[in-house]
PDB file of C-alpha atoms and ligand atoms in Angstrom:
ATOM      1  CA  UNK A   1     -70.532  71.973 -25.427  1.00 80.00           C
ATOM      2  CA  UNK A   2     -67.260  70.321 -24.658  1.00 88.00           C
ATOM      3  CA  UNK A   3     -65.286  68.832 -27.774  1.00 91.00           C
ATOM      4  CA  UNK A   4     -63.281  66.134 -26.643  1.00 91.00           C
ATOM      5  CA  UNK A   5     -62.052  64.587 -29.859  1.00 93.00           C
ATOM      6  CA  UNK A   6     -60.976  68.489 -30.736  1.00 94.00           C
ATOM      7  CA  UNK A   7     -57.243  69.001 -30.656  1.00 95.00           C
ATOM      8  CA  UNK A   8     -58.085  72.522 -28.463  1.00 96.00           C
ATOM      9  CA  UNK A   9     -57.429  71.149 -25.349  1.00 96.00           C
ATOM     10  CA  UNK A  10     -60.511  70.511 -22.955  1.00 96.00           C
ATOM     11  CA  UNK A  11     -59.207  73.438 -19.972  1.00 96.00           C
ATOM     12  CA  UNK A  12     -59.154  76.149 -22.868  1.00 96.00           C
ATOM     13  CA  UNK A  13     -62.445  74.936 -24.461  1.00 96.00           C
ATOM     14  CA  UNK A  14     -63.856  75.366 -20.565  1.00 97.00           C
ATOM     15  CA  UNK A  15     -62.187  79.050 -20.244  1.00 96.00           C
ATOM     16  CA  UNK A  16     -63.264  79.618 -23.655  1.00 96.00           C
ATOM     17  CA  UNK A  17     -67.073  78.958 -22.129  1.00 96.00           C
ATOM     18  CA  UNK A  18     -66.557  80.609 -18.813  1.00 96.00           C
ATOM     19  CA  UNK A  19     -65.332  83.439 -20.992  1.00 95.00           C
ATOM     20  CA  UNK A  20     -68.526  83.712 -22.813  1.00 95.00           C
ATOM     21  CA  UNK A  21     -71.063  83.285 -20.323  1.00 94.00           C
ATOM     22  CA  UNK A  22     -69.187  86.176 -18.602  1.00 94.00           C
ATOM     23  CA  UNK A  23     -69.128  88.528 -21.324  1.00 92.00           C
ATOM     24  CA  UNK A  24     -73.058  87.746 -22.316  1.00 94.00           C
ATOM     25  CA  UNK A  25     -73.756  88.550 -18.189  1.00 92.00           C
ATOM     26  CA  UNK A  26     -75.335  85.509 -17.817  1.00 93.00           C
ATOM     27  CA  UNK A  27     -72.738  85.593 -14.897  1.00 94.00           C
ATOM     28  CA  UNK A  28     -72.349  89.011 -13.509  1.00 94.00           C
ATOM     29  CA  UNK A  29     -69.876  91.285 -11.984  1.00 93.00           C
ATOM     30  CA  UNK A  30     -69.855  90.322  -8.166  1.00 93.00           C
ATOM     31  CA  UNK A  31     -71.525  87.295  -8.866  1.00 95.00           C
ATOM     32  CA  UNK A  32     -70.622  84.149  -8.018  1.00 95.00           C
ATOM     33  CA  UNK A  33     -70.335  80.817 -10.711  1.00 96.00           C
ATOM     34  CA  UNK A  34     -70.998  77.159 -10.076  1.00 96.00           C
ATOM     35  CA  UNK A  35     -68.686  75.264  -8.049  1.00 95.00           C
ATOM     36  CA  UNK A  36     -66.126  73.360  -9.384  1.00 94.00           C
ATOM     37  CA  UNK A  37     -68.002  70.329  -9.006  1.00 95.00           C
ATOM     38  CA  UNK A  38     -71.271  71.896 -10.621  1.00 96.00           C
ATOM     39  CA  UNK A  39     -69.199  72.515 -13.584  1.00 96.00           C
ATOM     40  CA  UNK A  40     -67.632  69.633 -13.395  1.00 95.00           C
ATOM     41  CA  UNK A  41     -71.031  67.518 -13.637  1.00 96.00           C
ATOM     42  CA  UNK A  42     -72.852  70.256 -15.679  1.00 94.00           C
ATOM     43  CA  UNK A  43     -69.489  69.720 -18.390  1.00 94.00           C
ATOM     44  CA  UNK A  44     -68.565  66.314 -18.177  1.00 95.00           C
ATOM     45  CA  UNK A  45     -65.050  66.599 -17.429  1.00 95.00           C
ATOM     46  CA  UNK A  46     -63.210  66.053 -14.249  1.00 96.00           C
ATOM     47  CA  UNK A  47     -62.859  68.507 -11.905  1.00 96.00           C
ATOM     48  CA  UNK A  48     -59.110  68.992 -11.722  1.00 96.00           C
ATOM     49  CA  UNK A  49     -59.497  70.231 -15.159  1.00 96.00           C
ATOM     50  CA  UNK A  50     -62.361  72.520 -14.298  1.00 97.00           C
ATOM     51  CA  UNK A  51     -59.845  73.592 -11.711  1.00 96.00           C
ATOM     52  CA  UNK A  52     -57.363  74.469 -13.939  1.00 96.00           C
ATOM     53  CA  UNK A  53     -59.495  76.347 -16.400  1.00 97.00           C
ATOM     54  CA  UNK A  54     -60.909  78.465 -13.435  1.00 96.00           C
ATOM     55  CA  UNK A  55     -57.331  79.647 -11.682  1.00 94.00           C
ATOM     56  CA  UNK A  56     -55.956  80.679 -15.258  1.00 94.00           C
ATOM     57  CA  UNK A  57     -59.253  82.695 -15.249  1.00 94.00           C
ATOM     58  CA  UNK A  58     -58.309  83.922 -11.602  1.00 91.00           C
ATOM     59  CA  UNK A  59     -54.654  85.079 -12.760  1.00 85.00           C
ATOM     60  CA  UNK A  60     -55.977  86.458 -15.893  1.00 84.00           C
ATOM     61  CA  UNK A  61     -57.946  88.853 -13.612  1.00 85.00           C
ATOM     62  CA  UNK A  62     -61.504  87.999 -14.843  1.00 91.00           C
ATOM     63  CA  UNK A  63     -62.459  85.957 -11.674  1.00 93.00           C
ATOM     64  CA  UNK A  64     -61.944  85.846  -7.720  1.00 90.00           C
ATOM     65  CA  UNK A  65     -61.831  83.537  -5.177  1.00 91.00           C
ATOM     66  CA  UNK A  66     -62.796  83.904  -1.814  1.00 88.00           C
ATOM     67  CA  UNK A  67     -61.312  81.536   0.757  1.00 85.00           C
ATOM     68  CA  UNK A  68     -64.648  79.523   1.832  1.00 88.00           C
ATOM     69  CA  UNK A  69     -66.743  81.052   0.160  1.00 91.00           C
ATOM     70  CA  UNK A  70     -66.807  80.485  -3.523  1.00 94.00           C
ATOM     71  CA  UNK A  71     -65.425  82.197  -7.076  1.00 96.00           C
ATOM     72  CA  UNK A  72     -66.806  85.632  -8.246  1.00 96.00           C
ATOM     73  CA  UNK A  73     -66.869  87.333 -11.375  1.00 96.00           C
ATOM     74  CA  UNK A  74     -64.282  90.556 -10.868  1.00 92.00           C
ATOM     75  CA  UNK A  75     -64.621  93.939 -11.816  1.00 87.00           C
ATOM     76  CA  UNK A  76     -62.949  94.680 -15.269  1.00 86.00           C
ATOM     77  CA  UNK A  77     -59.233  96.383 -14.561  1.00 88.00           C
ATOM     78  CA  UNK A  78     -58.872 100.019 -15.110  1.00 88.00           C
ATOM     79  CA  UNK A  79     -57.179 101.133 -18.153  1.00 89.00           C
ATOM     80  CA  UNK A  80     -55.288 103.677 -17.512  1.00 90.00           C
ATOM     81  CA  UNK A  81     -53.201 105.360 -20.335  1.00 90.00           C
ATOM     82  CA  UNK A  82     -49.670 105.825 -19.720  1.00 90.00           C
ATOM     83  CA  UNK A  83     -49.601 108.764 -22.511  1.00 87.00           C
ATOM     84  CA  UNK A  84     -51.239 111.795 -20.405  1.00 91.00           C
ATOM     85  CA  UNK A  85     -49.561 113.674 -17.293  1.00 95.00           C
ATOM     86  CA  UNK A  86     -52.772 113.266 -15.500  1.00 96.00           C
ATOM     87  CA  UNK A  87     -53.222 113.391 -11.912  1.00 97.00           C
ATOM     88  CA  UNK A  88     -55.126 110.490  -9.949  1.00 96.00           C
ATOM     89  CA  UNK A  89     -58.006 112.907  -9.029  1.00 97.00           C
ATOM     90  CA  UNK A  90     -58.623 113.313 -12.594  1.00 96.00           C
ATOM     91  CA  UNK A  91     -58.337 109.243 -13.821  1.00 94.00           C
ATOM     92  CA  UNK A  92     -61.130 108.517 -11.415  1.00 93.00           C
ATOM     93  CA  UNK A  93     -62.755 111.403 -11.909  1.00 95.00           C
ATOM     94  CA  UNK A  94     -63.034 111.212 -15.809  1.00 91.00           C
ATOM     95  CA  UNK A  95     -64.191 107.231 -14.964  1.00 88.00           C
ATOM     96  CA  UNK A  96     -67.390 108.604 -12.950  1.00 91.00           C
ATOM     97  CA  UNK A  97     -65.759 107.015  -9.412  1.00 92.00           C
ATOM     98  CA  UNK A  98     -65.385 108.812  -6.745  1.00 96.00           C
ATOM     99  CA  UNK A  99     -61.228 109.693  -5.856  1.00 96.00           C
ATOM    100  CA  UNK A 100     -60.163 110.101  -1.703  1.00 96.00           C
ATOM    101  CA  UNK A 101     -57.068 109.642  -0.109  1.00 96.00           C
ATOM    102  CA  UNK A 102     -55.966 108.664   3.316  1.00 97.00           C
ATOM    103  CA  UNK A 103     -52.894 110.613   4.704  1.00 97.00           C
ATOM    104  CA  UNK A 104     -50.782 107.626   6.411  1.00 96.00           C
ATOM    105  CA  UNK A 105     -47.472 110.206   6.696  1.00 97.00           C
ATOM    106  CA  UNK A 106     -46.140 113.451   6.477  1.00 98.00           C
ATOM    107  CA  UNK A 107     -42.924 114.694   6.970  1.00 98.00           C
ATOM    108  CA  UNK A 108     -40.435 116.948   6.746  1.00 97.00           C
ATOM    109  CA  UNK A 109     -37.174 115.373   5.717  1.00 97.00           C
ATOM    110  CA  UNK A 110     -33.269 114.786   4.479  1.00 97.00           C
ATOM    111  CA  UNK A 111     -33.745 113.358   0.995  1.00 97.00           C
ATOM    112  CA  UNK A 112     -31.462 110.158   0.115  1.00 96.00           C
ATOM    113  CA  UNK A 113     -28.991 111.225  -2.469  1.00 95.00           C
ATOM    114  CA  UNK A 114     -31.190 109.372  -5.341  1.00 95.00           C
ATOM    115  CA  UNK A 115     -33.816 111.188  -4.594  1.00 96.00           C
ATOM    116  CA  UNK A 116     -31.987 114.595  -3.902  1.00 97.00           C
ATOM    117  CA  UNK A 117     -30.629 113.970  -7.305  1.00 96.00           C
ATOM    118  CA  UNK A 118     -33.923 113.672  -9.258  1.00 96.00           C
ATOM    119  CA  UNK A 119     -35.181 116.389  -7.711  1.00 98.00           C
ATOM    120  CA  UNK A 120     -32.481 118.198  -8.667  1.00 97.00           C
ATOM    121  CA  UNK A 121     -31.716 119.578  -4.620  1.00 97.00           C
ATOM    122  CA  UNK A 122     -28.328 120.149  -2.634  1.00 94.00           C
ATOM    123  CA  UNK A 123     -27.014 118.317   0.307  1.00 87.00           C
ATOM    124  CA  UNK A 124     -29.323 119.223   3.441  1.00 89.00           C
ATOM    125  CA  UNK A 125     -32.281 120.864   1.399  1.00 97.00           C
ATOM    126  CA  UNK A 126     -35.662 119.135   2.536  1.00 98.00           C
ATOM    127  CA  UNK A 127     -38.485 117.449   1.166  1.00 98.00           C
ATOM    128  CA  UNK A 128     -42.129 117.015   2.136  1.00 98.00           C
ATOM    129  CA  UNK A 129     -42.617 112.827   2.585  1.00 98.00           C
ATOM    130  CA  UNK A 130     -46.073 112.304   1.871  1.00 98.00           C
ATOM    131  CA  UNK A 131     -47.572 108.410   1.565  1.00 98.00           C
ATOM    132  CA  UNK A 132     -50.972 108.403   0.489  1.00 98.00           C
ATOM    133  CA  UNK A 133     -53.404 105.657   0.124  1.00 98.00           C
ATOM    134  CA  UNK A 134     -55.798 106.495  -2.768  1.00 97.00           C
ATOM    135  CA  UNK A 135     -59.221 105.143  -2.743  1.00 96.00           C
ATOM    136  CA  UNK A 136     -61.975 104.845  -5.874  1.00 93.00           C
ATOM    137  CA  UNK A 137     -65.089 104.267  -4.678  1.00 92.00           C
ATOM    138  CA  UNK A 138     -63.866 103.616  -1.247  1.00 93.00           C
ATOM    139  CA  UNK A 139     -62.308 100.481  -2.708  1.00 91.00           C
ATOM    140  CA  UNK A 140     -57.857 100.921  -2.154  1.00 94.00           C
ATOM    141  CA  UNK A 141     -56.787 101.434  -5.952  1.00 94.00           C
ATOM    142  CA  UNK A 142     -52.852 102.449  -5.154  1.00 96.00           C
ATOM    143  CA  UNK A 143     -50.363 103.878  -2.776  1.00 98.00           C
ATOM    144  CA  UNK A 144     -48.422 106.761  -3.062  1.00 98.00           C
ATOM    145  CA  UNK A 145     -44.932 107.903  -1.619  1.00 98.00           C
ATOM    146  CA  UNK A 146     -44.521 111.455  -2.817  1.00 98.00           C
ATOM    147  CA  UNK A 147     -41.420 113.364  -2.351  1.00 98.00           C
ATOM    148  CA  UNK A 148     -42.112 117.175  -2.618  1.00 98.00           C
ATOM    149  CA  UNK A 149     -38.664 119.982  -2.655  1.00 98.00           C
ATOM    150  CA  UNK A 150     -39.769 122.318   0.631  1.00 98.00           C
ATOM    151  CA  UNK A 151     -38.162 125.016  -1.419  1.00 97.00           C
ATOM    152  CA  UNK A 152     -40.718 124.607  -4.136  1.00 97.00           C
ATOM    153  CA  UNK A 153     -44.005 124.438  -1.974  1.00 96.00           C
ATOM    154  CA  UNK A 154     -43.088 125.577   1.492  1.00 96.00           C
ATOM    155  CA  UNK A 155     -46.450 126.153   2.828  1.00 94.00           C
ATOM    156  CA  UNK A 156     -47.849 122.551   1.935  1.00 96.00           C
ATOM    157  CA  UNK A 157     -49.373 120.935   4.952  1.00 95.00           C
ATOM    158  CA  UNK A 158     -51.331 118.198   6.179  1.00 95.00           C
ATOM    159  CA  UNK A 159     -54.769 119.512   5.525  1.00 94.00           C
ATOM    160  CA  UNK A 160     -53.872 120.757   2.224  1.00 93.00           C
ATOM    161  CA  UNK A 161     -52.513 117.634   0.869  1.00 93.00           C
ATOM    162  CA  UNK A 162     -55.681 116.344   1.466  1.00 91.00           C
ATOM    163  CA  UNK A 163     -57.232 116.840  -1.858  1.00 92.00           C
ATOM    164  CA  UNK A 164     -55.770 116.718  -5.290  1.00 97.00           C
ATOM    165  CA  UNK A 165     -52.018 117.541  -5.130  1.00 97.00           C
ATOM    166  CA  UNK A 166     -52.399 118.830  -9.435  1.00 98.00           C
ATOM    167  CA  UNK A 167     -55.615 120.816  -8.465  1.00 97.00           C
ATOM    168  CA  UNK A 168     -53.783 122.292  -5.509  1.00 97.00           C
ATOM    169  CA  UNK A 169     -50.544 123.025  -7.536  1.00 97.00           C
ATOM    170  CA  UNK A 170     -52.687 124.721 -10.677  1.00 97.00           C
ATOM    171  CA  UNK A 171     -55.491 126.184  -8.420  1.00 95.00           C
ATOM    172  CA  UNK A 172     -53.976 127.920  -5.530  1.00 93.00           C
ATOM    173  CA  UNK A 173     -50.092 127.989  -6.462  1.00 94.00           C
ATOM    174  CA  UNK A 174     -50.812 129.364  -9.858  1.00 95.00           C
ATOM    175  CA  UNK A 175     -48.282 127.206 -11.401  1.00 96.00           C
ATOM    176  CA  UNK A 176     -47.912 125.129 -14.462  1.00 97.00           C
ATOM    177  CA  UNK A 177     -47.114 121.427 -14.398  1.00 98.00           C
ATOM    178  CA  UNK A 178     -45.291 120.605 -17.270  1.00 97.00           C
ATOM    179  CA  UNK A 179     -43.629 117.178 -18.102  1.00 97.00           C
ATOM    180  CA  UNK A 180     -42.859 113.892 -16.292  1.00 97.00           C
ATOM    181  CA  UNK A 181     -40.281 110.727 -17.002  1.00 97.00           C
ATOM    182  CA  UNK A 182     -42.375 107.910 -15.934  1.00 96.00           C
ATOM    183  CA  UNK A 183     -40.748 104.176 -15.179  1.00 96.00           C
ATOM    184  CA  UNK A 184     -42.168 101.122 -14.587  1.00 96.00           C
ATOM    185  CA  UNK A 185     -41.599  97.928 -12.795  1.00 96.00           C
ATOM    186  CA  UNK A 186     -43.414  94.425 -11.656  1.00 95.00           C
ATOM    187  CA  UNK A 187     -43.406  93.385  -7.940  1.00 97.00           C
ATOM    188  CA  UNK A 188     -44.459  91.504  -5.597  1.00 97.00           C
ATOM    189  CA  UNK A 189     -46.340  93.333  -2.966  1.00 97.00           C
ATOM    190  CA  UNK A 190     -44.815  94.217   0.891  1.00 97.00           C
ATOM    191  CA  UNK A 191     -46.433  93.051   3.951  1.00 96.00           C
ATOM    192  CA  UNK A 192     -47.013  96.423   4.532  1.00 96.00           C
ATOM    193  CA  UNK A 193     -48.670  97.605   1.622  1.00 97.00           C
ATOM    194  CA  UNK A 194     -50.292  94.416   1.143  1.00 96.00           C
ATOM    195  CA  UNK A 195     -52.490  95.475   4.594  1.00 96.00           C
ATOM    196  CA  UNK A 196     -53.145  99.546   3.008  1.00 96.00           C
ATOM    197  CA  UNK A 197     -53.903  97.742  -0.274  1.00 96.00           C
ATOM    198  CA  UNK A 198     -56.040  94.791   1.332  1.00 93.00           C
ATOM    199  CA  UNK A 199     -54.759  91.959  -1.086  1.00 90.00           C
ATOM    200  CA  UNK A 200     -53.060  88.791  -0.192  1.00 87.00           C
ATOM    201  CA  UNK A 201     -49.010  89.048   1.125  1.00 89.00           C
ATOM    202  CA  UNK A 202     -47.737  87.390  -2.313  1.00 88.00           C
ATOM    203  CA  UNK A 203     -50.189  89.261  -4.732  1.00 90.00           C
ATOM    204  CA  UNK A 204     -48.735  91.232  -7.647  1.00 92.00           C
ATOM    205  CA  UNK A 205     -48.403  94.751  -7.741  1.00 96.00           C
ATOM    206  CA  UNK A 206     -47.070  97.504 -10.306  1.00 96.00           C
ATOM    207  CA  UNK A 207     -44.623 100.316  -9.241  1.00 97.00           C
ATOM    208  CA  UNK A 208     -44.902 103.468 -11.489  1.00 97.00           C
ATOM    209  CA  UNK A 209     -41.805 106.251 -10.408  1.00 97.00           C
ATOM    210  CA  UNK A 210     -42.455 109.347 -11.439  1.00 97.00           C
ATOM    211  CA  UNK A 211     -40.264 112.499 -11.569  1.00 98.00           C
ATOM    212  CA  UNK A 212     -42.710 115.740 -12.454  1.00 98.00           C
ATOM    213  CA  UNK A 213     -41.350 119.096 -13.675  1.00 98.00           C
ATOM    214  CA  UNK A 214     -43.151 122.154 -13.538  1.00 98.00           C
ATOM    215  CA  UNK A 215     -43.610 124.250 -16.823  1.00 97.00           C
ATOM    216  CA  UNK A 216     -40.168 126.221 -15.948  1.00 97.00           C
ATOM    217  CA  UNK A 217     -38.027 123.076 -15.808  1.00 97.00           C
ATOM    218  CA  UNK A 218     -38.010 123.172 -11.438  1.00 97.00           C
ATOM    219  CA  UNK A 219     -38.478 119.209 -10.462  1.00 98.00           C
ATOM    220  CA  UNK A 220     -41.866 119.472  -8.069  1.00 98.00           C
ATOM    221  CA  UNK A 221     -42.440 115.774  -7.146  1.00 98.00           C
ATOM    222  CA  UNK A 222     -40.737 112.193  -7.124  1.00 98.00           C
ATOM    223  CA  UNK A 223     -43.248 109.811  -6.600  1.00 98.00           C
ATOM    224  CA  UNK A 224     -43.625 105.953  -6.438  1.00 98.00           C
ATOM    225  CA  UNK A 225     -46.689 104.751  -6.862  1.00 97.00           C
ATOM    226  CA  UNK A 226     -47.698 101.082  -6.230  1.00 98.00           C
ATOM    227  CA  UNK A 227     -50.295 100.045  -8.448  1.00 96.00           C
ATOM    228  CA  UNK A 228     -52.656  96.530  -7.701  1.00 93.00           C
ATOM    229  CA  UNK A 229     -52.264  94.621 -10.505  1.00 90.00           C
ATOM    230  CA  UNK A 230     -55.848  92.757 -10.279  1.00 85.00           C
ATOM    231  CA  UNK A 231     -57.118  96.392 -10.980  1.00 87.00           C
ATOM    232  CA  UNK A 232     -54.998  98.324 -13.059  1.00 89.00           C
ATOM    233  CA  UNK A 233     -53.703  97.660 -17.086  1.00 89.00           C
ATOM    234  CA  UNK A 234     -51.519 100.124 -18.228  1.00 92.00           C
ATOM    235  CA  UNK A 235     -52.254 101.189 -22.069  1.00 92.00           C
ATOM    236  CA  UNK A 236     -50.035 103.330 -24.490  1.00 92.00           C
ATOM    237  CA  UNK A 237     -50.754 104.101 -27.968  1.00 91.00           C
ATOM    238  CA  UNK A 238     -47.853 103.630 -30.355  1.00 92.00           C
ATOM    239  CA  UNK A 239     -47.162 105.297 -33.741  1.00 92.00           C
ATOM    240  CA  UNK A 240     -45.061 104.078 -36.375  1.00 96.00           C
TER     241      UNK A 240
HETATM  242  C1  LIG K   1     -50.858 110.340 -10.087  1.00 57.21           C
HETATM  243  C2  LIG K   1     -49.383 110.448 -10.333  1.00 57.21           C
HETATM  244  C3  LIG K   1     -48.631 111.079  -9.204  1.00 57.21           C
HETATM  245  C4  LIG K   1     -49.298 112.364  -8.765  1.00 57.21           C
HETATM  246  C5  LIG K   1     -50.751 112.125  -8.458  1.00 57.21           C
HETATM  247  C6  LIG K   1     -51.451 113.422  -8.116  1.00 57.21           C
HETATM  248  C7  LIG K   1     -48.927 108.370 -11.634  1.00 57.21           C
HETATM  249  C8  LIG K   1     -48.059 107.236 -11.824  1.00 57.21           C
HETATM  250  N1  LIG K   1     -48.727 109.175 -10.605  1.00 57.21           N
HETATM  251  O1  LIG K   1     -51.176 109.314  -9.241  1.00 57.21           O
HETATM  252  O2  LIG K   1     -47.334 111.368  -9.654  1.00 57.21           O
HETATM  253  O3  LIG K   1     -48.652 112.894  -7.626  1.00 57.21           O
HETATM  254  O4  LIG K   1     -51.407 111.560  -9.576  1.00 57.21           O
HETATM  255  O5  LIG K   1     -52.782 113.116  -7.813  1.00 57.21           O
HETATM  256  O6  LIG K   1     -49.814 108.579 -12.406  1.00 57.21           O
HETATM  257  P1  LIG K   1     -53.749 114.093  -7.067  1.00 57.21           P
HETATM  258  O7  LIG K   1     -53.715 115.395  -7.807  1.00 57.21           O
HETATM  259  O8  LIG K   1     -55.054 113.426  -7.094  1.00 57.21           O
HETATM  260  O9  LIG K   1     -53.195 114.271  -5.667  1.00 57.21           O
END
């Protein structure tokens, strides 16, 4: 199985078999592997290079660890398109899991000046502060600080902000969204969001900013969303 007079070195030829006994399920999602020193006797090699082969499969994102307890296949990330003006309701919805949210704040407040001037507002004119956790399956996919002009939706409240912010917008408002200017940026998580998200303090996240427009041009929302990176892969389709 292993090659060792091949000139691919032995910790790739081990990921390369890892790989494959994932992909053929003989390990399966959730499931846990052989230990380092199963694979190390099963293999032949040492196990500092089993070790090796297994955390590059770890930071790729195809396996786990759990402190104690052993190393588990992981769930495939979520591709999420970065083409679409979709809302989050809708990504998990159109993946058959189950969207929720937990309200964490809501407020009525002064806008900084970067924000007031992506949303397009004068000095003193207020915006809704919402910061949502969004579940899929129960499971804490991202976090969301949304800032919303009062002028634009003044009778958004707490229990309405509950559900789907898009559905709300096109359902009840009767309005149109239109267009958004997306950005995007690597981070390393807070201690704060690494507790909402429930990853480790130095684990990897992506921050998406997002400035939405309704049909008619009026900014509507200025959100940051903060993304876990062991579950998310953004994907854009490019024409030439
Ligand atoms: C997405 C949007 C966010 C929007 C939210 C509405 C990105 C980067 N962000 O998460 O801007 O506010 O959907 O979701 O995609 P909702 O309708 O489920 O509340």
């Amino acid at each position: 199985m292993i090659d060792k007079s091949s000139h691919v070195p032995i910790y790739v030829q081990i990921e390369e078999l890892l790989k494959k006994r994932i992909y053929m399920e003989e390990f399966k999602i959730g499931e846990s592997i052989p230990s380092e020193r199963e694979l190390s006797d099963q293999l032949g090699v040492s196990r500092m290079t089993v070790r090796q082969s297994v955390t590059n499969l770890v930071n790729s994102g195809l396996l786990y660890r759990e402190k104690g307890r052993g190393t588990y296949v992981a769930n495939p990330k979520l591709e999420q398109p970065l083409n679409g003006l979709t809302s989050f309701t809708e990504d998990m919805k159109a993946r058959g899991m189950q969207p929720s949210s937990k309200l964490i704040h809501f407020e009525k407040v002064i806008p900084s000046v970067d924000i007031a001037r992506d949303l397009q507002l004068e000095q003193e004119e207020l915006v809704f502060y919402v910061v949502r956790i969004r579940y899929a399956d129960r499971k804490p996919m991202a976090i969301e600080r949304t800032y919303i002009p009062v002028k634009v939706f003044p009778e958004l409240d707490e229990k309405k902000i509950m559900g789907s912010l898009y559905a709300l917008i096109e359902g009840n408002y009767r309005q149109k969204i239109g267009n958004a200017i997306q950005q995007m940026e690597a981070a390393i998580v807070t201690k704060e969001d690494s507790k909402y998200l429930q990853i480790n303090n130095s684990s990897a996240v992506l921050i998406i900013k997002r400035t939405s427009f309704l049909a008619d041009g009026v900014p509507f929302e200025l959100v940051r969303s903060t993304y876990r990176a062991d579950r998310y892969k953004f994907i854009s389709e490019i024409q030439r």
